[in-house]
C-alpha positions as MATLAB code, in Angstrom:
seq = 'QVQLVESGGGLVQGGDSLRLSCLASRLTFSSYAMGWFRQAPGKEREFVAAISTSGRTREYSASVMGRFTISRDNAKNSVFLQMNNLKPADTAVYYCAADSRALPNKSNSKALEFWGQGTLVTVSS';
ca = [
       0.008    0.271   -0.121;
       0.872    3.614   -0.360;
       3.437    4.599    2.477;
       4.218    8.424    3.204;
       7.022    8.941    5.661;
       8.270   11.954    7.548;
      11.165   12.632    9.407;
      13.198   15.471   10.413;
      11.294   16.304   13.272;
      12.946   16.810   16.669;
      13.360   19.528   19.880;
      14.989   23.258   18.595;
      14.896   26.871   20.386;
      13.201   29.527   19.310;
      14.949   31.069   16.132;
      16.287   27.343   15.049;
      15.843   26.087   11.825;
      14.574   22.296   10.534;
      13.949   20.579    7.444;
      11.209   17.684    7.320;
      11.281   15.524    4.667;
       8.674   13.175    3.740;
       9.477    9.797    1.439;
       6.915    8.587   -0.602;
       6.732    4.550   -1.580;
       4.190    2.895   -3.762;
       3.003    5.994   -5.614;
       3.156    7.460   -8.907;
       4.947   10.420   -7.046;
       5.192   12.966   -9.604;
       1.422   12.356  -10.503;
       0.540   13.578   -6.364;
       0.725   17.222   -5.491;
       1.704   17.484   -1.994;
       1.367   19.310    1.076;
       2.088   20.022    5.173;
      -0.627   20.081    7.811;
       0.435   20.300   11.161;
      -1.716   19.568   14.792;
      -0.619   21.053   17.810;
      -1.745   19.872   20.966;
      -5.181   20.755   22.242;
      -5.818   21.673   18.435;
      -7.325   21.135   14.778;
      -4.784   20.269   11.657;
      -4.045   22.875   10.204;
      -2.894   23.169    6.914;
       0.762   25.009    6.419;
       2.623   24.686    2.728;
       1.327   23.062   -0.096;
       3.430   21.986   -3.503;
       1.901   20.993   -7.155;
       3.000   18.302   -9.193;
       5.832   20.275  -10.864;
       6.998   22.428   -8.114;
       6.037   25.375   -9.562;
       2.733   26.567   -7.470;
       2.959   26.422   -4.022;
       0.872   27.636   -1.286;
       1.462   28.658    2.354;
      -0.931   29.657    5.405;
      -0.491   33.743    6.414;
       1.458   31.845    9.627;
       4.421   30.725    8.173;
       4.781   32.950    5.152;
       8.402   33.980    4.786;
       9.504   31.515    7.268;
       8.987   27.985    5.781;
       9.894   27.079    2.238;
       7.971   23.754    0.951;
      10.008   21.757   -2.607;
       9.939   18.520   -3.896;
      12.351   16.083   -5.888;
      10.335   14.063   -8.092;
      13.098   11.370   -8.899;
      13.516   11.046   -5.157;
       9.638   10.422   -4.585;
      10.305   13.236   -1.799;
       8.724   16.743   -0.427;
      10.244   18.601    2.215;
       9.836   21.847    4.534;
      12.217   24.036    5.378;
      11.381   25.560    8.351;
      13.652   28.649    9.997;
      13.311   31.251   12.620;
      10.828   28.750   14.232;
       8.397   29.830   16.654;
       7.304   28.019   19.945;
       3.716   28.419   18.401;
       5.075   26.062   15.366;
       5.443   22.823   18.423;
       2.753   20.430   16.592;
       3.133   16.988   14.865;
       3.876   17.169   10.583;
       2.293   15.942    8.315;
       2.668   15.522    4.776;
      -0.100   14.276    2.516;
      -1.208   13.238   -0.900;
      -3.672   14.102   -3.484;
      -3.657   13.067   -7.186;
      -6.823   15.706   -7.910;
      -6.200   18.803   -5.842;
      -3.732   20.971   -4.394;
      -4.263   20.439   -0.593;
      -5.235   22.951    0.721;
      -7.331   24.039    4.007;
     -10.741   23.358    2.703;
      -9.413   19.939    1.395;
      -7.919   18.090    3.657;
     -10.365   16.034    5.360;
     -10.774   14.365    1.240;
      -6.825   14.332    0.681;
      -5.750   10.583   -0.880;
      -2.954    9.614    1.488;
      -1.429   10.597    5.101;
       1.905    9.841    6.532;
       1.786    9.340   10.289;
       3.586   12.803   10.945;
       7.028   13.835   13.108;
       6.606   15.802   16.148;
       8.359   19.744   16.033;
       8.990   20.840   19.544;
      10.257   24.325   19.791;
      11.226   25.856   22.850;
      11.455   29.414   23.743;
];
């Protein structure tokens, strides 16, 4: 079955950087738009960033715009999230998602085809 495996999470201090990776298997990766979402303790899952199949279209939530960058490498079946200037408010479990029909966003998140298990990012103040 399709697998999305996130990695790169950890404990960092405010202002630090982290790079998350999501490795996809058993799907034609280049045919899937990819997204990153996060869920903080006690809060609903929220959209973070998305990238189209070619990588030409990228979208971000207002809270991470200018600090996070999403990218992908179709040859390596991977999508990345470079997170700079991290803040305690960025503490959450980060999930990657894949969909062959639409760019992931806040509105369609519940209908996305595949999800990873998540990786925890903790930012201390």
